[in-house]
PDB file of N, CA and C in Angstrom:
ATOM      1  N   UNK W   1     140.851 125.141  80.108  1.00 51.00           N
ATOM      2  CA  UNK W   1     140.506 124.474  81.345  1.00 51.00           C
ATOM      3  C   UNK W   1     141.677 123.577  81.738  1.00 51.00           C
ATOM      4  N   UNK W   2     142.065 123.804  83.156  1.00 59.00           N
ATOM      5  CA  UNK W   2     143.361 122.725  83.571  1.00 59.00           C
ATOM      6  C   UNK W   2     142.695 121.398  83.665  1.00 59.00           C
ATOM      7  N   UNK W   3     143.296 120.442  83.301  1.00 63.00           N
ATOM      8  CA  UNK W   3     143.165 119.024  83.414  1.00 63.00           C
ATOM      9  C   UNK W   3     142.453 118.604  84.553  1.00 63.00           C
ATOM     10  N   UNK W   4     142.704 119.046  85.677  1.00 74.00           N
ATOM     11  CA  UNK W   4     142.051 118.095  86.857  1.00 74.00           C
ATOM     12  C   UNK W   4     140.542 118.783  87.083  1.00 74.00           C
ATOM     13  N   UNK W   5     140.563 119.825  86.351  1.00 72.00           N
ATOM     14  CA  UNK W   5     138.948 120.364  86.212  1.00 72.00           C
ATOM     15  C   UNK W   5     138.201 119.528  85.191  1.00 72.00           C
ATOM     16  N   UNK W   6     138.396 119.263  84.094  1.00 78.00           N
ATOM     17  CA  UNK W   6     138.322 118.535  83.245  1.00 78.00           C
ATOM     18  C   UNK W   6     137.816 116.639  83.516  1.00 78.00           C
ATOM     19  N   UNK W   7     138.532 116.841  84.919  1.00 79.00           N
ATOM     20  CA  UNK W   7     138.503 115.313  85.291  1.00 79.00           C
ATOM     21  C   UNK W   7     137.411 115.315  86.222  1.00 79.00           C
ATOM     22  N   UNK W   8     137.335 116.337  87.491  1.00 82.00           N
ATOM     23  CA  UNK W   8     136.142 116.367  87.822  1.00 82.00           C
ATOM     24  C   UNK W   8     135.100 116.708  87.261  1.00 82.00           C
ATOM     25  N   UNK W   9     134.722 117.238  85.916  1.00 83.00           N
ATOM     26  CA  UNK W   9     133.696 117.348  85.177  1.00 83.00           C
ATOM     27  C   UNK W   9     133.736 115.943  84.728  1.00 83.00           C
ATOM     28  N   UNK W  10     133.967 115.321  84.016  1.00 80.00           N
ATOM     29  CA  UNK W  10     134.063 113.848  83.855  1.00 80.00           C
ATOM     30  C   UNK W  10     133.282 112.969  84.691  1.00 80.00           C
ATOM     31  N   UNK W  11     134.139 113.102  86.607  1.00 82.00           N
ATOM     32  CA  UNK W  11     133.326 112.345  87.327  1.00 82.00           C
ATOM     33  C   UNK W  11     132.223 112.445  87.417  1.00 82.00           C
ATOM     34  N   UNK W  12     131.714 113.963  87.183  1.00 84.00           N
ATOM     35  CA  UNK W  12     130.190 113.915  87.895  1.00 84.00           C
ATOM     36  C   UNK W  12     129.308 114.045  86.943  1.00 84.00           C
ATOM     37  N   UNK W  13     129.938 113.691  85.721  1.00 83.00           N
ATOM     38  CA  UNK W  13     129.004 112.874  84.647  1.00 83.00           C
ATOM     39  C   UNK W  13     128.742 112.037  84.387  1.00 83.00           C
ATOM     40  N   UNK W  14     129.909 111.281  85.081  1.00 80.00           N
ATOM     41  CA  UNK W  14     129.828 109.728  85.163  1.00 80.00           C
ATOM     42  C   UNK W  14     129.257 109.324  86.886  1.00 80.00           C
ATOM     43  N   UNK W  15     129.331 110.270  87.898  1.00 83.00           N
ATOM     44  CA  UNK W  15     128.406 109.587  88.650  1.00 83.00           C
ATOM     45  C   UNK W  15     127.381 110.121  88.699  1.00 83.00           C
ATOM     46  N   UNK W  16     126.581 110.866  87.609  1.00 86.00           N
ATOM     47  CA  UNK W  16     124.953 110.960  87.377  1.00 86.00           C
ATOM     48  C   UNK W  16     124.751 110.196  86.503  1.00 86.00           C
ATOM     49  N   UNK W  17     125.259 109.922  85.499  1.00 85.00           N
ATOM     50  CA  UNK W  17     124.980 109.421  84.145  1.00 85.00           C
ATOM     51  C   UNK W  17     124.538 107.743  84.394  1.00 85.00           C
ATOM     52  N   UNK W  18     125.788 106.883  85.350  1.00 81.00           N
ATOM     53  CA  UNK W  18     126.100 105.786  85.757  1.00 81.00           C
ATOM     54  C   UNK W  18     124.846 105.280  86.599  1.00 81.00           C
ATOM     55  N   UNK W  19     124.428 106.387  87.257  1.00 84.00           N
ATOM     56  CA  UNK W  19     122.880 105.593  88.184  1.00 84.00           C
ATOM     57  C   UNK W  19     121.550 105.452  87.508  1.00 84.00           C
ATOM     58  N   UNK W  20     121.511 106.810  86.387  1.00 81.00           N
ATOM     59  CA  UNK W  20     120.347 106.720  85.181  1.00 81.00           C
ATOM     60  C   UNK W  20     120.566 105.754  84.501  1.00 81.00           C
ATOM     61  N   UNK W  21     122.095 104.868  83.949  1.00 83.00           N
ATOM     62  CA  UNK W  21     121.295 103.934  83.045  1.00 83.00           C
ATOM     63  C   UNK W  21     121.292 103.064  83.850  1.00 83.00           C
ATOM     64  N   UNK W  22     121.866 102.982  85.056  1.00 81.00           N
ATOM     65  CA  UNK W  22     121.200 101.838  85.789  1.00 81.00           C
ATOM     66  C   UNK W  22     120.007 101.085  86.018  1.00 81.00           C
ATOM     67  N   UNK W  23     119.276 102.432  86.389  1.00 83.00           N
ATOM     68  CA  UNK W  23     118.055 102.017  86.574  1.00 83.00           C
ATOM     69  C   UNK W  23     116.668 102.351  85.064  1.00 83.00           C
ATOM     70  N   UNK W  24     117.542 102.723  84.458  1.00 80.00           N
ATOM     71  CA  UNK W  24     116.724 102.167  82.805  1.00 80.00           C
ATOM     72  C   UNK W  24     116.801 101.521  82.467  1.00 80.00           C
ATOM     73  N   UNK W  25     117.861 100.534  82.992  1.00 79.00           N
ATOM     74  CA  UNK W  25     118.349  99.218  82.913  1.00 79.00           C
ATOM     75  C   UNK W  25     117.332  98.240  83.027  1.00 79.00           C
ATOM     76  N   UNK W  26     117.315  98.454  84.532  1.00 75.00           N
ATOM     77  CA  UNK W  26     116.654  97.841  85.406  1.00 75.00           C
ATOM     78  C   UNK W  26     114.959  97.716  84.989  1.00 75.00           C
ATOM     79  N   UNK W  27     114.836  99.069  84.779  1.00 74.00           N
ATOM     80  CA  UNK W  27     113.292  99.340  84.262  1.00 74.00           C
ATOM     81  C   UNK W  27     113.003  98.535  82.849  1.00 74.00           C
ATOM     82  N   UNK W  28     114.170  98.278  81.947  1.00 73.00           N
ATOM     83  CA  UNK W  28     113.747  97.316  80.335  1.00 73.00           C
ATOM     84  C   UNK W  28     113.709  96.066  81.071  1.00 73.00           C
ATOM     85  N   UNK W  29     114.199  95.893  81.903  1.00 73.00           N
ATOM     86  CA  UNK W  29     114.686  94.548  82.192  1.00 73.00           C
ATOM     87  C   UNK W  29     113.300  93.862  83.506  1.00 73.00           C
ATOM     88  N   UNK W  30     112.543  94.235  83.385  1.00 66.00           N
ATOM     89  CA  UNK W  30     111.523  94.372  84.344  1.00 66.00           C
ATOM     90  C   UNK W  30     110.665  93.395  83.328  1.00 66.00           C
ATOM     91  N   UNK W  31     109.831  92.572  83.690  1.00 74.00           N
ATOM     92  CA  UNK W  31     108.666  91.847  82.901  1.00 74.00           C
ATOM     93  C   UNK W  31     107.987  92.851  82.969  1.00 74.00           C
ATOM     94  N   UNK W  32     106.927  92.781  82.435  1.00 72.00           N
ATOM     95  CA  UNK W  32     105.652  93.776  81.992  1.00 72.00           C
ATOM     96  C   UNK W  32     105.049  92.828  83.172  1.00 72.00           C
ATOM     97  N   UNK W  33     103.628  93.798  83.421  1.00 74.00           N
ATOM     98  CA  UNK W  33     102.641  93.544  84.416  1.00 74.00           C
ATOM     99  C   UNK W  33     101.534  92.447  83.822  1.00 74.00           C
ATOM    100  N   UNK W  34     101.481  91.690  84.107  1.00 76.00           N
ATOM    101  CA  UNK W  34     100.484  90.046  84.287  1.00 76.00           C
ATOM    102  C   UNK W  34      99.235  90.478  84.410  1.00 76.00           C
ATOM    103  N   UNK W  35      98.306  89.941  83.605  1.00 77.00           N
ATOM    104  CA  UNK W  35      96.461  90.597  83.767  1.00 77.00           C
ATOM    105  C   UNK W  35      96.671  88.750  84.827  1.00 77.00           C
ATOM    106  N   UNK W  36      95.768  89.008  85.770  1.00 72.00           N
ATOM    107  CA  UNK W  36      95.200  87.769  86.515  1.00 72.00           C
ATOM    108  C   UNK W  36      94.947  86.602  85.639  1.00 72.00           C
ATOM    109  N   UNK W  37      95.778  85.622  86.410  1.00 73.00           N
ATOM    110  CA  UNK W  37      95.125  84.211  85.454  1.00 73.00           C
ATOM    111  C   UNK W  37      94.043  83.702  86.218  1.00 73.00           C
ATOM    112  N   UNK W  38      93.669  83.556  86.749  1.00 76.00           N
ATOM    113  CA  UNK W  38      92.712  82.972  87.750  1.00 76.00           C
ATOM    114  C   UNK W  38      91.160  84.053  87.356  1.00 76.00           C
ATOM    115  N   UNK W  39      90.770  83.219  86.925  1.00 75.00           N
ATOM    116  CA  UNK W  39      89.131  83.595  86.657  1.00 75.00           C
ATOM    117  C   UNK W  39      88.200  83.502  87.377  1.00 75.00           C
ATOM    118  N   UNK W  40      87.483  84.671  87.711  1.00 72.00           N
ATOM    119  CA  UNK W  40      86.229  84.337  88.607  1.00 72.00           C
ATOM    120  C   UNK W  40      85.837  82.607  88.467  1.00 72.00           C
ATOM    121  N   UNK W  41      85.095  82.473  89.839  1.00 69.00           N
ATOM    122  CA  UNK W  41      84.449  81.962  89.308  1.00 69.00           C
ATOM    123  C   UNK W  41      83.259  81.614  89.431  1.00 69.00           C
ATOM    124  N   UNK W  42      82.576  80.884  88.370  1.00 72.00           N
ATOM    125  CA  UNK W  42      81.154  80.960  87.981  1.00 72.00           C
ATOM    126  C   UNK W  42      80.138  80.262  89.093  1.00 72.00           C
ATOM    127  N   UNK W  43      79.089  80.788  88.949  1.00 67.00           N
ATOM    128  CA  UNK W  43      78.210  80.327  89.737  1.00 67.00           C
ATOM    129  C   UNK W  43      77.827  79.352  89.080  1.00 67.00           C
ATOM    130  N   UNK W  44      78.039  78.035  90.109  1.00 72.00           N
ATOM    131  CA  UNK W  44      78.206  76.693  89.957  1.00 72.00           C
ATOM    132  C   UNK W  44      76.288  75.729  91.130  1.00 72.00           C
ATOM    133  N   UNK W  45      76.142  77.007  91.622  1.00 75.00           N
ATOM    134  CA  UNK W  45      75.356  76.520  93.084  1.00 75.00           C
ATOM    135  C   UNK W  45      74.224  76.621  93.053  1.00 75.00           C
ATOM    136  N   UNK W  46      73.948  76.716  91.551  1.00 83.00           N
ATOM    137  CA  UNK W  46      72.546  76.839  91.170  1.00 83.00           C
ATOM    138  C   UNK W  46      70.900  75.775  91.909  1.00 83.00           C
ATOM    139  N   UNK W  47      71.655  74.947  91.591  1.00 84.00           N
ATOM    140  CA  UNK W  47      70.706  73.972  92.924  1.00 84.00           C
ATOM    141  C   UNK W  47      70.714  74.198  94.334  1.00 84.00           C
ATOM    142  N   UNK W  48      71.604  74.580  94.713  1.00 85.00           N
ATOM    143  CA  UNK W  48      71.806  74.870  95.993  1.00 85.00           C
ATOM    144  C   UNK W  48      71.160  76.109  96.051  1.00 85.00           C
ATOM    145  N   UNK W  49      71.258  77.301  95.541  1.00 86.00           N
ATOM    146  CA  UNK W  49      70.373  78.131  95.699  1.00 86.00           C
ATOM    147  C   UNK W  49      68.757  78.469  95.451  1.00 86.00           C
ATOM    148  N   UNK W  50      68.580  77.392  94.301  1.00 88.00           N
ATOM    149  CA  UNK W  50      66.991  76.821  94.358  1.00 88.00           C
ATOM    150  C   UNK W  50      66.911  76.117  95.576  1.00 88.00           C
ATOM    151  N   UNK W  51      67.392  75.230  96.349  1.00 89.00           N
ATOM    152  CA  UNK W  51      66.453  75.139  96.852  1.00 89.00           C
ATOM    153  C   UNK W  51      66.787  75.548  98.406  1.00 89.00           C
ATOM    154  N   UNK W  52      67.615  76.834  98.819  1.00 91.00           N
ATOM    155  CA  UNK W  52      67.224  77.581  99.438  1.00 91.00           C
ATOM    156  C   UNK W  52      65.718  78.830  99.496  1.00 91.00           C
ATOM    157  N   UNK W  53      65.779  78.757  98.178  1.00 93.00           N
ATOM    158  CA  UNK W  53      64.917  79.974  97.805  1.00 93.00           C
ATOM    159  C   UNK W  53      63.446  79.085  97.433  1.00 93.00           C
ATOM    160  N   UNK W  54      63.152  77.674  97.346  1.00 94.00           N
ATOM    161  CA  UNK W  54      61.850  77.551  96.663  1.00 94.00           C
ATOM    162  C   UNK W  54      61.088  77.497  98.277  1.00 94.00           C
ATOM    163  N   UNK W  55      61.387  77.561  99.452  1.00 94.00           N
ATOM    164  CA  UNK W  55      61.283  76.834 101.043  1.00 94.00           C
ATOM    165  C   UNK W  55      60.356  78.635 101.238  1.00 94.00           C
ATOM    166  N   UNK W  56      61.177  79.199 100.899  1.00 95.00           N
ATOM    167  CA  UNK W  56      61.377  80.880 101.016  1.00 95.00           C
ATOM    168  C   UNK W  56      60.309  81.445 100.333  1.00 95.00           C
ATOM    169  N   UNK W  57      60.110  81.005  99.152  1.00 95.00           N
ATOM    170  CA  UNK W  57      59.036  81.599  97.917  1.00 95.00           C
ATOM    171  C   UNK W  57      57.745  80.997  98.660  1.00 95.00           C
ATOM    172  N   UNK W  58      57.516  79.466  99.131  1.00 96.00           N
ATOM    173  CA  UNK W  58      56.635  78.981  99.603  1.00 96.00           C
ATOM    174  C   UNK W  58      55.912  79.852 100.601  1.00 96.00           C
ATOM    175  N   UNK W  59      56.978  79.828 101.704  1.00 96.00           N
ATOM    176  CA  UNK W  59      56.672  80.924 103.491  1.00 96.00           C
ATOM    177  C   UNK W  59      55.870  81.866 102.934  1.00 96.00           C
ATOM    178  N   UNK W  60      56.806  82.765 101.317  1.00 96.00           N
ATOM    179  CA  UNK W  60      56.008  84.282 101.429  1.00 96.00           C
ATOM    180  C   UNK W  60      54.862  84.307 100.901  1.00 96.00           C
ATOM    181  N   UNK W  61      54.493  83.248  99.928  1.00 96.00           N
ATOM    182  CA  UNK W  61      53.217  83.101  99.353  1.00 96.00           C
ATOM    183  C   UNK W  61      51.855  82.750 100.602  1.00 96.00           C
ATOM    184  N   UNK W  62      52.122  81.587 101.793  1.00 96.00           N
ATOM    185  CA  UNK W  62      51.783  81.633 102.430  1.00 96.00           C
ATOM    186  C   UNK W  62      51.107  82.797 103.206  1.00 96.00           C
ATOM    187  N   UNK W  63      51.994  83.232 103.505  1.00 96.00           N
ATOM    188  CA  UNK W  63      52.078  84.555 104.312  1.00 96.00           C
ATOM    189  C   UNK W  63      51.390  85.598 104.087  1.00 96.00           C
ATOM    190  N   UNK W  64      51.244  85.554 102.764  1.00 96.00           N
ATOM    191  CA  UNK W  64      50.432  86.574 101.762  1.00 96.00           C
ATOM    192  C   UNK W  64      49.072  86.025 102.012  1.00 96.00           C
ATOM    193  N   UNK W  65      48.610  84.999 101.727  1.00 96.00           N
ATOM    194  CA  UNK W  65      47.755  84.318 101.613  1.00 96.00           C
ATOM    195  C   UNK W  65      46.841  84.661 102.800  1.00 96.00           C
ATOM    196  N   UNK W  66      47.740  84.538 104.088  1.00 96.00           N
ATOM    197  CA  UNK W  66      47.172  84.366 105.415  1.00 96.00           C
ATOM    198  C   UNK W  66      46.744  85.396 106.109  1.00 96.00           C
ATOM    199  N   UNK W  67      47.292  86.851 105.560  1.00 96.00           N
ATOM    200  CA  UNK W  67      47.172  88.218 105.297  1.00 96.00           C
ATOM    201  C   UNK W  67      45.858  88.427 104.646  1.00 96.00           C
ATOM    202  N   UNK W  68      45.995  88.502 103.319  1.00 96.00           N
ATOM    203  CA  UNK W  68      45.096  88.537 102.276  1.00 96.00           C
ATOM    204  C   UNK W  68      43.521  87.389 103.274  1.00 96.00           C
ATOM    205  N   UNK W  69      43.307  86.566 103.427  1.00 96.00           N
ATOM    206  CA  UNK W  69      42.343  85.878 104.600  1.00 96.00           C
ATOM    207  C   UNK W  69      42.092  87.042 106.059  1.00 96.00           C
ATOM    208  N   UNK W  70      43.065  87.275 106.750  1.00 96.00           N
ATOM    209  CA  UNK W  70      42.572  87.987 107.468  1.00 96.00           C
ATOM    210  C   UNK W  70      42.216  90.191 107.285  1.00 96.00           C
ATOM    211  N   UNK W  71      42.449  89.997 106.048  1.00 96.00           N
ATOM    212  CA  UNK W  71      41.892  91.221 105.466  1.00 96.00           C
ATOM    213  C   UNK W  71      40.658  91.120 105.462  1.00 96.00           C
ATOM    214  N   UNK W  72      40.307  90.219 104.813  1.00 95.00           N
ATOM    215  CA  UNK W  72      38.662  89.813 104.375  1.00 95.00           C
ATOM    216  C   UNK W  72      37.862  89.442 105.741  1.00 95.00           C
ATOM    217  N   UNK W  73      38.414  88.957 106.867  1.00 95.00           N
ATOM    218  CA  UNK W  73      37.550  88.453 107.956  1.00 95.00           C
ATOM    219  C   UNK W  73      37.748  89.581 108.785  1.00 95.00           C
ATOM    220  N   UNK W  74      38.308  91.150 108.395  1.00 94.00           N
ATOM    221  CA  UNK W  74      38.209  92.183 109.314  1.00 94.00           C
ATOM    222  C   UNK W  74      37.032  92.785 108.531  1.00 94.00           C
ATOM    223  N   UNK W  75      37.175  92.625 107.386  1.00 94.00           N
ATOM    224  CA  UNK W  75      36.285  93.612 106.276  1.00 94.00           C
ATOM    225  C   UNK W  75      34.680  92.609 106.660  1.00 94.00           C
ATOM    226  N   UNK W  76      34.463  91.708 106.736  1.00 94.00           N
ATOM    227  CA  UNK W  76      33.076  90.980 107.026  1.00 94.00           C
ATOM    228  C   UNK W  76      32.857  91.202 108.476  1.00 94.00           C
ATOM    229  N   UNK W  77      33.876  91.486 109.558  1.00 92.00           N
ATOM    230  CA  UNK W  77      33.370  91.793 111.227  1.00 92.00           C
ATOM    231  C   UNK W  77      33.077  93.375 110.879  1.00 92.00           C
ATOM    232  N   UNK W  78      33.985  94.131 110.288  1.00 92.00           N
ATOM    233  CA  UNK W  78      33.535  95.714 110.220  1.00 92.00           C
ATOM    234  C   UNK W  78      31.789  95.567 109.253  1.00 92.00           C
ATOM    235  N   UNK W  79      31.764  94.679 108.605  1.00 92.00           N
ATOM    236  CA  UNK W  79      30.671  94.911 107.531  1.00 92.00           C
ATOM    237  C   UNK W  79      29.200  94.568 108.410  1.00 92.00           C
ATOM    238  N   UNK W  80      29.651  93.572 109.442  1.00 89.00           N
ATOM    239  CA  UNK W  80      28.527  92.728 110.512  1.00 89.00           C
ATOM    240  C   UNK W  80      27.715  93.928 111.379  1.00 89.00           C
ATOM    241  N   UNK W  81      29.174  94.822 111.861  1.00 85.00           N
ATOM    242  CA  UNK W  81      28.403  95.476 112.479  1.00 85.00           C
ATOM    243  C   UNK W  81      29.056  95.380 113.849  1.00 85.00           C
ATOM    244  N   UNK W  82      30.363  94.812 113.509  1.00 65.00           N
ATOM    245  CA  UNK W  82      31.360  94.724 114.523  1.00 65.00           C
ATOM    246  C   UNK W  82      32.328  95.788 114.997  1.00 65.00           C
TER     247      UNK W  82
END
């Protein structure tokens, strides 16, 4: 092989070779990936959500109640003879 063949085989081993360890380089040299520091967080609103919900539990019990009453005063007009 003549010399200046020799030399362009050279270059274009050295300009493939030269960008791969570049960026293997680059890639060791990279931090590793971080799990989240920041933690949910906890449900703290526990009162606050009692006493959204005891106002709520009250209404539906009610409600039931007032239902359950006018069940019975259809069932005594149907029973009358109404």
């Amino acid at each position: 092989m003549p010399l200046s063949a020799t030399c362009t085989t050279m270059r274009r081993i050295v300009a493939t070779a030269l960008p791969c360890a570049l960026a293997l380089a680059c890639v060791a040299c990279a931090p590793p990936p971080q799990e989240p520091t920041d933690k949910p967080v906890e449900p703290s609103a526990t009162h606050l959500r009692d006493a959204i919900r005891e106002p709520l539990d009250a209404a539906r019990e009610t409600q039931k109640t007032v239902e359950d009453a006018a069940a019975q005063q259809r069932q005594a007009i149907e029973a009358a003879g109404g």
